[in-house]
Short mmCIF file of C-alpha atoms and ligand atoms in Angstrom, two decimals:
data_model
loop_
_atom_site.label_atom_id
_atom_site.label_comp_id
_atom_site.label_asym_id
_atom_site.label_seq_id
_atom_site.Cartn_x
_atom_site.Cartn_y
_atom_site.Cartn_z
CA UNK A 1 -9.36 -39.63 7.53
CA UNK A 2 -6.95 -37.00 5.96
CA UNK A 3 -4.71 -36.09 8.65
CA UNK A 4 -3.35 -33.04 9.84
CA UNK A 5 0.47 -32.29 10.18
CA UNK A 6 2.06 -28.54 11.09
CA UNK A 7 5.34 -27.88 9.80
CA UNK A 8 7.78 -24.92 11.70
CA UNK A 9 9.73 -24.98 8.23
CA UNK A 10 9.13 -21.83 6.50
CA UNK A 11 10.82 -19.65 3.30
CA UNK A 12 13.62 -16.94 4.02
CA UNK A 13 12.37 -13.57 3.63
CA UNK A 14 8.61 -12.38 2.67
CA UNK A 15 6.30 -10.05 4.64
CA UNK A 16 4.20 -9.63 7.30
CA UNK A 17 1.50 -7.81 5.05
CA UNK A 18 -1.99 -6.85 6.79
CA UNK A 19 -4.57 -9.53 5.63
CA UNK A 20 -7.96 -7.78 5.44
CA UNK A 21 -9.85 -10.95 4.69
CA UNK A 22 -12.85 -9.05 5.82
CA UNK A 23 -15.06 -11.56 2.99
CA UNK A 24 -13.68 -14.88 4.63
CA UNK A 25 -17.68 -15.12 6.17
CA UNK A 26 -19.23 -14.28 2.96
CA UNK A 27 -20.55 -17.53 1.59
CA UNK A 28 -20.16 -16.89 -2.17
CA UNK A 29 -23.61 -15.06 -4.53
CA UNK A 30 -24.26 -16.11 -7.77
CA UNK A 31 -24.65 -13.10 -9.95
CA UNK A 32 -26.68 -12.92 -12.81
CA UNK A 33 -26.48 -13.35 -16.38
CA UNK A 34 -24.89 -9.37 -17.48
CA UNK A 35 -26.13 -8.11 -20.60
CA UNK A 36 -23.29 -8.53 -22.40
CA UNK A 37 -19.93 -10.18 -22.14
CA UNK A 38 -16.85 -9.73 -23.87
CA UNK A 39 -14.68 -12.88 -24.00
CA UNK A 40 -10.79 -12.38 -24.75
CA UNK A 41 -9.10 -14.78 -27.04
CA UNK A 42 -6.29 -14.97 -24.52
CA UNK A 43 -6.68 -15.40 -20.66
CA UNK A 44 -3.65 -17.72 -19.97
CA UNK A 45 0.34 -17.84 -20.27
CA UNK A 46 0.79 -18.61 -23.62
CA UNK A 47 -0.85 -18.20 -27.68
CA UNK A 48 -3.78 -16.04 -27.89
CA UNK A 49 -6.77 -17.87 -29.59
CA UNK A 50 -8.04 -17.48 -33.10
CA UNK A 51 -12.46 -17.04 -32.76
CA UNK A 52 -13.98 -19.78 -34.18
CA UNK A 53 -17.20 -17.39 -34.66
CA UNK A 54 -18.46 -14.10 -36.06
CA UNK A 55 -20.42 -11.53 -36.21
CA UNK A 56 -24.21 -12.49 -36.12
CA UNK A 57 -23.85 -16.30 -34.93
CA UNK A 58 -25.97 -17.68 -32.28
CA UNK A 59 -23.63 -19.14 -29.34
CA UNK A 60 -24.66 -21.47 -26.89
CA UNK A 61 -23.44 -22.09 -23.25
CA UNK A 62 -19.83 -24.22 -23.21
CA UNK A 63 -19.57 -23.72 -26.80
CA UNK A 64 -16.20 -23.66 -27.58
CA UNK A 65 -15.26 -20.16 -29.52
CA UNK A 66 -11.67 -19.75 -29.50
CA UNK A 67 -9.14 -22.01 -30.37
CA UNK A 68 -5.08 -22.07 -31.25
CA UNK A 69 -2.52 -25.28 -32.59
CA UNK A 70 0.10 -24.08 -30.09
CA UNK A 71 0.63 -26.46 -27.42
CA UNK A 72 0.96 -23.60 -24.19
CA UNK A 73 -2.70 -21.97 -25.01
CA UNK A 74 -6.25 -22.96 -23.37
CA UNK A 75 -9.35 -23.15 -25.96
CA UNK A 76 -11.63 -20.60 -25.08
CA UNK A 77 -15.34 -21.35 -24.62
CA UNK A 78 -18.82 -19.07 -24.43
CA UNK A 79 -19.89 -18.12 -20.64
CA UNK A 80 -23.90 -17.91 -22.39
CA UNK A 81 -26.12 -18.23 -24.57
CA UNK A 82 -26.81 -14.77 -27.26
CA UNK A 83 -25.59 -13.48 -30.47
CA UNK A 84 -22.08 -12.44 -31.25
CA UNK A 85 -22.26 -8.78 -32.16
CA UNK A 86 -18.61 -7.72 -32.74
CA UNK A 87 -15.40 -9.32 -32.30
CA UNK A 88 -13.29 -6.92 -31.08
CA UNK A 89 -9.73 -5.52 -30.44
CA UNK A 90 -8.90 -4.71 -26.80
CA UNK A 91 -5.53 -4.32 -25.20
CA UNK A 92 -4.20 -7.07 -22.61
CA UNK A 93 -2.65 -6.65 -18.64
CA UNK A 94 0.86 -7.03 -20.45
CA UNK A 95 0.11 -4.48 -23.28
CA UNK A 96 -0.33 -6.62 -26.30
CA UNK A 97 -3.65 -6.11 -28.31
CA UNK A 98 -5.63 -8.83 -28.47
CA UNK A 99 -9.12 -10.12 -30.09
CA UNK A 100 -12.53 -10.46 -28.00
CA UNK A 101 -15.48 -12.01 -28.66
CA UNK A 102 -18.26 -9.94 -27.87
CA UNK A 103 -21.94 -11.21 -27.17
CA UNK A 104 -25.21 -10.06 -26.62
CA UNK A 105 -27.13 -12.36 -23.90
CA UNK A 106 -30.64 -13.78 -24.40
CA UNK A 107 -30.81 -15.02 -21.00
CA UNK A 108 -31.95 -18.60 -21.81
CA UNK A 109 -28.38 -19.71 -21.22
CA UNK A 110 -29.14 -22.57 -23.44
CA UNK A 111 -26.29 -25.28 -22.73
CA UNK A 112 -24.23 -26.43 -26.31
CA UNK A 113 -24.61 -29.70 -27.03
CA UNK A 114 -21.23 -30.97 -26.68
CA UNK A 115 -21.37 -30.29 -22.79
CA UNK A 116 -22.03 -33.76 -21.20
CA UNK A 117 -20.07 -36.05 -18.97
CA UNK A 118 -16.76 -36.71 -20.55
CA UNK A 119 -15.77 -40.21 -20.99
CA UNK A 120 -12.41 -41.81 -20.92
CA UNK A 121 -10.21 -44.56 -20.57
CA UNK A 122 -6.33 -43.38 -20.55
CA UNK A 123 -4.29 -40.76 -18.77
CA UNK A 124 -3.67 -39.76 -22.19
CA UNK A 125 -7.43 -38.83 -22.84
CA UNK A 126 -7.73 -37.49 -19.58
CA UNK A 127 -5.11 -34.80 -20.24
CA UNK A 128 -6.74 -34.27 -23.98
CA UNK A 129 -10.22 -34.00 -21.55
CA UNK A 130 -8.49 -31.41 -19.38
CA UNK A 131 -7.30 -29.34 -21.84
CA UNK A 132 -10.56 -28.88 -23.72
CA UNK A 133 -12.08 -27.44 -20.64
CA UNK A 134 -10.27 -24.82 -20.88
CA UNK A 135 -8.87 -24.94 -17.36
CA UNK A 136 -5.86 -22.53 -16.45
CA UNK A 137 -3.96 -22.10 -13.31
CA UNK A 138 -7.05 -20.80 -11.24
CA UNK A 139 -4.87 -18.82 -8.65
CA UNK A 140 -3.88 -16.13 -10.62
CA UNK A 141 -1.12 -17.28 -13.00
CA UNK A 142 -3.11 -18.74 -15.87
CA UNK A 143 -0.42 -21.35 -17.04
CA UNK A 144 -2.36 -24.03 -19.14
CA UNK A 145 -3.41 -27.03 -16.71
CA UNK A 146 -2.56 -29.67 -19.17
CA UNK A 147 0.92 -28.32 -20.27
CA UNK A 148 1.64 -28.14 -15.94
CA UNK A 149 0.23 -32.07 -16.12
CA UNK A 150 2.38 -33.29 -18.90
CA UNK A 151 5.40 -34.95 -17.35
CA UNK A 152 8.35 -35.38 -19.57
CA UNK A 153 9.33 -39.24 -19.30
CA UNK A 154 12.63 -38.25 -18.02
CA UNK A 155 10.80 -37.06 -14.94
CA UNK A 156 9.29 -38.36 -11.75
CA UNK A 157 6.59 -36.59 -9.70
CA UNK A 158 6.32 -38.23 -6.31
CA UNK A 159 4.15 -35.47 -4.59
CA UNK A 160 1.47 -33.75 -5.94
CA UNK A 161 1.12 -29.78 -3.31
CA UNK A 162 -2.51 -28.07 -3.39
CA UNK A 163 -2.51 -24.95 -2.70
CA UNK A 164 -4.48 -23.28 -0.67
CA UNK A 165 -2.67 -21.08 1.55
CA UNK A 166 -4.30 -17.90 -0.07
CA UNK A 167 -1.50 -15.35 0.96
CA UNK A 168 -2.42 -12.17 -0.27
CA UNK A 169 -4.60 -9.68 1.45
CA UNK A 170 -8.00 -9.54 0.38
CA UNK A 171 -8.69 -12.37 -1.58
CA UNK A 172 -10.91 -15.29 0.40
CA UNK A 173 -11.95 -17.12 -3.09
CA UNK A 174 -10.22 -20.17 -2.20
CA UNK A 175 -10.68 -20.36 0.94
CA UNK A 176 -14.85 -20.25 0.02
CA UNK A 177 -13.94 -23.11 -1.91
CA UNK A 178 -12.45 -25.17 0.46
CA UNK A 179 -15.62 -24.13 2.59
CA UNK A 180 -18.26 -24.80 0.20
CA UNK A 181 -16.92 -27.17 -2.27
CA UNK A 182 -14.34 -29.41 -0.16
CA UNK A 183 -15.59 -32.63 -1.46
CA UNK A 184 -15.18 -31.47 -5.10
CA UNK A 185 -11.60 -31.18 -4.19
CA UNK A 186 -10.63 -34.29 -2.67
CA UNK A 187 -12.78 -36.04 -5.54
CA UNK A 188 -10.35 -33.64 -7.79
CA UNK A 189 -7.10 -35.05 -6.20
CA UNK A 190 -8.09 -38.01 -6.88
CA UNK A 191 -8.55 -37.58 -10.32
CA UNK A 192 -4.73 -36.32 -10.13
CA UNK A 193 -3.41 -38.55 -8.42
CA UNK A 194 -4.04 -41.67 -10.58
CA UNK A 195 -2.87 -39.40 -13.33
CA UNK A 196 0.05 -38.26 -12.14
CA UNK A 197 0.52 -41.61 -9.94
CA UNK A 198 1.42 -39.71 -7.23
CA UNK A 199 1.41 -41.62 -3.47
CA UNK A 200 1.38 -38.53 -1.66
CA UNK A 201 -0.77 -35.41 -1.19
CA UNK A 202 -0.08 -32.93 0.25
CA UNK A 203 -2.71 -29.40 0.64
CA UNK A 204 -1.27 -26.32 2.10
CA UNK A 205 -2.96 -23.91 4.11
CA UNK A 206 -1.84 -20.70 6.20
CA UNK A 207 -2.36 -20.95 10.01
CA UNK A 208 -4.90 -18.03 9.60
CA UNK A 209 -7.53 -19.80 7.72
CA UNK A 210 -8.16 -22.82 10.70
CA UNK A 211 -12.07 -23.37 9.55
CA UNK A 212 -10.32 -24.46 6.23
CA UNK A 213 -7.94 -26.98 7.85
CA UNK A 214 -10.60 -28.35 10.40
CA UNK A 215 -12.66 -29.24 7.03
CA UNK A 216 -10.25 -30.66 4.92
CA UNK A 217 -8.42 -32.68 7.60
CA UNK A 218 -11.64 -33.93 9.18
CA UNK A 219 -12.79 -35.75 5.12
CA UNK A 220 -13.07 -39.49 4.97
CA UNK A 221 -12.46 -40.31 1.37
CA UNK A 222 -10.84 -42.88 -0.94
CA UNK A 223 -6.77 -42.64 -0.33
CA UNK A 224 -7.12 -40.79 2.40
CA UNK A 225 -4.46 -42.22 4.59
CA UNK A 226 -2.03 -40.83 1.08
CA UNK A 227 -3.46 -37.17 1.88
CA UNK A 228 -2.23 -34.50 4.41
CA UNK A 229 -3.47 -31.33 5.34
CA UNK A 230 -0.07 -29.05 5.90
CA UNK A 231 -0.83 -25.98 8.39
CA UNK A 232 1.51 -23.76 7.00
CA UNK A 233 2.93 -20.62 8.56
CA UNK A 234 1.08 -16.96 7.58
CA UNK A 235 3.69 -15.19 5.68
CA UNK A 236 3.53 -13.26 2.43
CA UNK A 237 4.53 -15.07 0.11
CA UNK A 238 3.70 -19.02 1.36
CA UNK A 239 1.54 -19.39 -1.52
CA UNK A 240 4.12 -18.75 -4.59
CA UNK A 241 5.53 -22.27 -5.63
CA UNK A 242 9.02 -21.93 -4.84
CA UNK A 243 8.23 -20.70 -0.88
CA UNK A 244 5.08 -22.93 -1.12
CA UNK A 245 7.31 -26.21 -1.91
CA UNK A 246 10.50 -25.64 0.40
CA UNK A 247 8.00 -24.68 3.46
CA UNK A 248 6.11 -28.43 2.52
CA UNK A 249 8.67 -30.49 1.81
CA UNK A 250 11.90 -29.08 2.15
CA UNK A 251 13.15 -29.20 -1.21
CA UNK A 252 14.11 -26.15 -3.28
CA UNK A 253 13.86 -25.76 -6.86
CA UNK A 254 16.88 -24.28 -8.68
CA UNK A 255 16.77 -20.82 -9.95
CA UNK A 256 15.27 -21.81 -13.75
CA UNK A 257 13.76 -24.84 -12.42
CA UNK A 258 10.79 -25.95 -12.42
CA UNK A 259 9.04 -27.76 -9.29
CA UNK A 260 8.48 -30.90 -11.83
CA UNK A 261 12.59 -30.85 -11.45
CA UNK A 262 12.01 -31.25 -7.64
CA UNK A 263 9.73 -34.10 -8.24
CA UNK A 264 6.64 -31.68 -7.22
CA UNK A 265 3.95 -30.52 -9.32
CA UNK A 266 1.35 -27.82 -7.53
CA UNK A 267 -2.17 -27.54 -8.30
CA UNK A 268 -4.62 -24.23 -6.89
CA UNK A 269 -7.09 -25.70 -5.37
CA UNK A 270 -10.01 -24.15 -6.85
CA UNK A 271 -8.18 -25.90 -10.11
CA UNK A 272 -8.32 -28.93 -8.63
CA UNK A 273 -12.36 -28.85 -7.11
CA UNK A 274 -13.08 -27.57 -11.17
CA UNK A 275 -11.20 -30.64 -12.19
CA UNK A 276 -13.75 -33.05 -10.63
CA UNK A 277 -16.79 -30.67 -11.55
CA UNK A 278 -15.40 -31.11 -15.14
CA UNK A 279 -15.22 -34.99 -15.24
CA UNK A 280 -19.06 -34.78 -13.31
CA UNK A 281 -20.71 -32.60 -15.80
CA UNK A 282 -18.48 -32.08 -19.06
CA UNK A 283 -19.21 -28.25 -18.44
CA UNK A 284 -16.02 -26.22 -19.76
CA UNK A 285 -14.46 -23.38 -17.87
CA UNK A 286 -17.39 -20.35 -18.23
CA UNK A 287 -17.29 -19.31 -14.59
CA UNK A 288 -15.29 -17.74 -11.85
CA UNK A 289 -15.46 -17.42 -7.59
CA UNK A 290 -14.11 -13.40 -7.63
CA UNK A 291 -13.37 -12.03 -4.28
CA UNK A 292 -14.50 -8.54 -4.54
CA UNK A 293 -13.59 -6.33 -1.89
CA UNK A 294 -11.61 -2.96 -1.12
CA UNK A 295 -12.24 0.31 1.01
CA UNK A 296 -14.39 1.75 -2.07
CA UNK A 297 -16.35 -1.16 -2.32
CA UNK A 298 -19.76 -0.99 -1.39
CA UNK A 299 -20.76 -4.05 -0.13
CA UNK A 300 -17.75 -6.62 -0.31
CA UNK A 301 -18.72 -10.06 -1.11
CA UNK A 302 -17.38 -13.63 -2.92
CA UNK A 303 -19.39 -13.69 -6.08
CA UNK A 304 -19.75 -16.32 -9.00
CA UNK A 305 -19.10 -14.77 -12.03
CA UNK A 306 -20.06 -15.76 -15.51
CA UNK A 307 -16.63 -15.12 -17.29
CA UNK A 308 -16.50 -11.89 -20.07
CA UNK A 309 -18.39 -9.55 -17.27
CA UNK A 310 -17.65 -6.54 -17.25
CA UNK A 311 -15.94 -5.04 -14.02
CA UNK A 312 -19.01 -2.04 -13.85
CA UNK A 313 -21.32 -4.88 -13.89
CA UNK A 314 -19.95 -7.24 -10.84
CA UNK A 315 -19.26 -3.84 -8.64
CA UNK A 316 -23.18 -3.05 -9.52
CA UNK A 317 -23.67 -6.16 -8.39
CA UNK A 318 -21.78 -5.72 -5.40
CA UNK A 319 -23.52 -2.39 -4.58
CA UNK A 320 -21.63 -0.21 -6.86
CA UNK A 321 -18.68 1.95 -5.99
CA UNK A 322 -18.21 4.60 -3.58
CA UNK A 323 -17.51 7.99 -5.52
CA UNK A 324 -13.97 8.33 -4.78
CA UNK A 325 -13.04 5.54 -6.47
CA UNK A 326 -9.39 6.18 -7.74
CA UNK A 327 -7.60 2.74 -8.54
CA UNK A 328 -8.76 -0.61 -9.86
CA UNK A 329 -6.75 -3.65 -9.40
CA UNK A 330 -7.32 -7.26 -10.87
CA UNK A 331 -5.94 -9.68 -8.27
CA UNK A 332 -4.32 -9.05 -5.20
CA UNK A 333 -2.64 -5.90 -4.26
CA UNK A 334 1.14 -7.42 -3.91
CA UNK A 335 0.69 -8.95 -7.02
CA UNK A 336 -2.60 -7.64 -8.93
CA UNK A 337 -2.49 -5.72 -12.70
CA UNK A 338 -4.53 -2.23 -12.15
CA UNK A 339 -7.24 -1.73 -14.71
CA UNK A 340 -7.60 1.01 -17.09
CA UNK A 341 -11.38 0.46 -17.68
CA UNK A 342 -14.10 -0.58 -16.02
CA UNK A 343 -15.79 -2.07 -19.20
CA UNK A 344 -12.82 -4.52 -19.34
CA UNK A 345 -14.14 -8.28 -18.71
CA UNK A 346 -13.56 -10.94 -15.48
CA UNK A 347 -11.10 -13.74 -16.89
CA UNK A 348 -10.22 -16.97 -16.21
CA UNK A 349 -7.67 -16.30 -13.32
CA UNK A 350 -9.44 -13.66 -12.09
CA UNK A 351 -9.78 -14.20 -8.11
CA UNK A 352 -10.09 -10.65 -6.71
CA UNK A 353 -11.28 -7.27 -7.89
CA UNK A 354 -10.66 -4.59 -5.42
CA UNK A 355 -11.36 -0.89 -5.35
CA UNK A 356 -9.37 1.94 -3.73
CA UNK A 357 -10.14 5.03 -2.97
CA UNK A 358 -8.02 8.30 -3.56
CA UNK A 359 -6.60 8.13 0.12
CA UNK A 360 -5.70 4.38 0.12
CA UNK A 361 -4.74 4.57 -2.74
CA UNK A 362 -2.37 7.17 -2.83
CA UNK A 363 1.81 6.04 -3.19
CA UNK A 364 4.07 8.02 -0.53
CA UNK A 365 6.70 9.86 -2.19
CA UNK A 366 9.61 8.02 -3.76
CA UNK A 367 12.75 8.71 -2.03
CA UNK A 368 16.34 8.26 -2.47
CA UNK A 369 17.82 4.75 -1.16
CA UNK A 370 18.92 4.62 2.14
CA UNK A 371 21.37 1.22 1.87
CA UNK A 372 19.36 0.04 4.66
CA UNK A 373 19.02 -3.79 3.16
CA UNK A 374 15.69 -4.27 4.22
CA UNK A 375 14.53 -5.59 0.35
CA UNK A 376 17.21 -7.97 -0.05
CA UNK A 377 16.08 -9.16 3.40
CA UNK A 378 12.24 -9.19 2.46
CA UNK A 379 13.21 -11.24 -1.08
CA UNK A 380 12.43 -14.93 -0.73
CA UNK A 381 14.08 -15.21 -3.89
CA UNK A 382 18.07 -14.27 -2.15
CA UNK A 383 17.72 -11.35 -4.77
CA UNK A 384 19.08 -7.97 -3.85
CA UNK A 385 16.38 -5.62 -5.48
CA UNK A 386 18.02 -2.60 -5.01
CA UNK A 387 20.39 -3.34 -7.78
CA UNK A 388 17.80 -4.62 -9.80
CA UNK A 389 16.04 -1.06 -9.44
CA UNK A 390 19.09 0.60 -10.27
CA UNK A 391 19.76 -0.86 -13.32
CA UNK A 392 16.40 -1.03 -14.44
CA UNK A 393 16.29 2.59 -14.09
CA UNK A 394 20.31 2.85 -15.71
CA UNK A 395 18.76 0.77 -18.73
CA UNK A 396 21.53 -1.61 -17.46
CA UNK A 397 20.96 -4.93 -19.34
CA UNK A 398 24.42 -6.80 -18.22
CA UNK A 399 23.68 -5.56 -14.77
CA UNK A 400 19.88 -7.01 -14.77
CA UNK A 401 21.68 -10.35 -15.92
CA UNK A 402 24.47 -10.27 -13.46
CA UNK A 403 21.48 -9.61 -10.46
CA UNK A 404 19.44 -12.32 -12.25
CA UNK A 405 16.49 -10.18 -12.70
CA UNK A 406 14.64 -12.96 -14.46
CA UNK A 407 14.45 -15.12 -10.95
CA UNK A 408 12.06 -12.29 -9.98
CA UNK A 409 9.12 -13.52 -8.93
CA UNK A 410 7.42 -10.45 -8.38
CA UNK A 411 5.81 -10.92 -5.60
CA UNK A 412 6.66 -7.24 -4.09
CA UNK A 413 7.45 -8.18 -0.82
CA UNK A 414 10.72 -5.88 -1.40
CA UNK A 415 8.66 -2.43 -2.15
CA UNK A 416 6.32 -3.39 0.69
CA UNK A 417 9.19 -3.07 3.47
CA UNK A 418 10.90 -0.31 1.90
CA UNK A 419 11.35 2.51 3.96
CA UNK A 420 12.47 4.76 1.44
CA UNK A 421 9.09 3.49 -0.52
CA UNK A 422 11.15 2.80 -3.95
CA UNK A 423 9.01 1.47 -6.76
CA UNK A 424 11.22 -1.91 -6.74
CA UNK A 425 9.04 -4.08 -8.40
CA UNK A 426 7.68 -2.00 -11.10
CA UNK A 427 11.44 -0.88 -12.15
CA UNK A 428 11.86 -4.89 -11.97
CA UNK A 429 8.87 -5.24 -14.36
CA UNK A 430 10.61 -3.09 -16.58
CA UNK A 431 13.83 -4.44 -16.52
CA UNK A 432 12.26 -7.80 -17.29
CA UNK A 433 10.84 -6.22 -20.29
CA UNK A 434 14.12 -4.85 -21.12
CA UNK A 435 16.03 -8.19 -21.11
CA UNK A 436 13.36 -9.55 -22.71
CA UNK A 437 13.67 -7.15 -25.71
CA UNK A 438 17.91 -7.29 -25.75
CA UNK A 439 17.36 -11.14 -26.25
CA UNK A 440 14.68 -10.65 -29.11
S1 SF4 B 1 13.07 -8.78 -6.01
FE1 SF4 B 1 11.30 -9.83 -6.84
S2 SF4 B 1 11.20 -11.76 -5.73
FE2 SF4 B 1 12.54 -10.39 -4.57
S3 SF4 B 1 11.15 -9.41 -3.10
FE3 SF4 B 1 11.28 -8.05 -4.86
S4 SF4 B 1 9.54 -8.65 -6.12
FE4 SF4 B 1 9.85 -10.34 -4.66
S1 SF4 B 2 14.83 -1.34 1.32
FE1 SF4 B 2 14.74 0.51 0.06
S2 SF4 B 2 16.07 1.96 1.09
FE2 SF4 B 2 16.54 -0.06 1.93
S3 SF4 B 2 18.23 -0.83 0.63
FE3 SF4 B 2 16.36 -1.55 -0.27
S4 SF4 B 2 15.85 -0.01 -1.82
FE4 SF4 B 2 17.32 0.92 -0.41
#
């Protein structure tokens, strides 16, 4: 039987942010096929996608319709079955423009015929396998799963960390998954772990979420006795890497690092359920679990989505919005991207789409800093973000070096405690972009 181990150890810094998990009981809905969907050529870390259709063609379901030679991209497939009618231009979370497939539905979500059971007999074809699904870092971050699986030969991974501790407020789409789907995801590790020949397992969960750990550490599966449910503490943010990794196994990856330099890689654990799916049916990545949720929300719920939606149409879904709707946000609210339009589509790493309304929505007013050192106590990251803020806002590249800006991890814990309510992150944001442009 997996077992079950708590560990005291826990990240310096973070937040005690409220959790509102007020969908953790909704068992996820399967919404319909929407009338359209409109299917971006880039959805992950990394090269956008050229579309390998036009105007006119007939697509089918798993059909693959974007593509790119870059090694750090994901191949984009078709979420149904309907006729292309534009490919257009629309503008991405970090401002770039970028090219979208656009496609009426016919409803007959006829499957392509290249979708069947994958067969192979290497870790080498495996990874190929992986990375014609499509699959991207589920959890939000979109980094290409089989660039993350691809271990240099100068490196040794000796643990292999699922996540699920689900720290932000709001979202319950993993934890749905470790509900409905938990076989999927021990099937899933061990996929992994005879790729990655890992001997040890390890899944993380936050102490708030104990239906999830009775589940997972109650499975009798193959290597079992190799896998460990980890009750983690609940503390904003457990779930980023870094935190997620010291608080697990006590090791802490240098600033620039990455965990495979720890030994470590870490897999979301909806990534690793769709993993095992993947290998079952040879169906690509077409589909998302979207928490959706949020005071102007009318009925909040965990819904399958067929990726390409459109927001309008998964809040219809859900009900449809109350009228004082004021603020959209893609993801969590520590660490979300707001949306400008309502027509724009559910992606890949889309887990959460939550609605505010004018009054919780609303920022308090910016005011000066106080020196009170509650941010550079709130950063698990040892940053001091008031710095950072001030020269962002000075334009100060040498000073954004000297504080290290790029170690950000954005995670806002530092705005969050605030009492002065200074836009920290967002001036980091900036000053990232700032650096960035100095170096280019
Ligand atoms: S400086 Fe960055 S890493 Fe530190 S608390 Fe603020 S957002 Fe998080
Ligand atoms: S928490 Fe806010 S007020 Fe306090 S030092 Fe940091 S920026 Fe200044």
């Amino acid at each position: 039987m997996i077992s079950l181990r708590v560990t005291k150890r826990t990240f310096k810094g973070g937040a005690a942010v409220s959790h509102e998990k007020r969908t953790a009981d909704c068992e996820t809905i399967k919404m319909g096929v929407p009338e359209k969907v409109i299917i971006p050529m880039l959805q992950h870390i990394g090269a956008p996608c050229k579309p390998l259709v036009k105007k006119g063609d007939y697509v089918k379901v798993g059909q693959l319709i974007g593509q790119s030679d870059k090694y750090v991209s994901a191949p984009i497939h078709s979420s149904v079955s309907g006729t292309v009618t534009n490919i257009i231009s629309l503008v991405s979370s970090s401002g770039t423009y970028m090219e979208a497939v656009e496609i009426k539905t016919d409803g007959k979500q006829e499957v392509h015929e290249s979708v069947k059971p994958p067969e192979y007999s290497s870790d080498a074809e495996l990874l190929e396998l992986i990375k014609q699904s499509g699959l991207v870092g589920l959890g939000g971050a979109g980094f290409p799963t089989h660039v993350k699986l691809s271990v240099p030969k100068d490196k040794k991974i000796d643990i292999l960390i699922v996540n699920g501790a689900e720290c932000e407020p709001y979202i319950t789409s993993d934890y749905r998954e470790i509900l409905e789907n938990s076989w999927n995801i021990v099937s899933g590790i061990n996929i992994l772990m005879d790729l990655l020949k890992v001997e040890k397992v390890l899944i993380g969960i936050e102490d708030n979420k104990p239906e999830a750990i009775k589940i997972l550490s109650s499975i009798e599966a193959t290597n079992d006795d190799k896998i460990d449910v980890v009750k983690l503490k609940t503390r904003y943010p457990q779930g980023a890497e870094k935190m997620l990794i010291y608080s697990m196994t006590g090791r802490k990856v240098p600033p620039g690092k990455l965990p495979m330099d720890v030994g470590v890689i870490v897999m979301n654990v909806s990534s690793v359920a769709f993993i095992a799916e993947y290998v079952k049916t040879g169906m690509p990545l077409i589909k998302k679990r979207v928490t959706v949720d949020g005071p102007a929300v009318n009925k909040p719920a965990n819904v399958e989505v067929l990726i390409g939606t459109p927001l309008v149409d998964v809040f219809n879904f859900c009900g449809g919005l109350k009228d004082n709707v004021s603020k959209i946000i893609m993801g969590g609210p520590m660490m979300g991207v707001a949306q400008s339009s309502l027509n724009d589509p559910v992606l890949k790493n889309t887990n959460a789409l939550l609605a505010f309304d004018a009054e919780s929505a609303k920022l308090p007013p910016e005011s000066a800093c106080i020196r009170c050192g509650k941010c550079a106590e709130a950063c698990p990251m040892n940053l001091l973000p008031l710095f950072l803020n001030q020269n962002a806002l000075r334009e100060n590249i040498e000073g954004l070096k000297k504080f290290h800006v790029m170690d950000c991890i954005e995670c806002g814990s530092c705005s969050y405690v605030c009492p002065a309510k200074r836009r920290l992150v967002q001036s980091i944001r900036l000053g990232k972009a700032l650096l960035r442009k100095s170096n280019s």
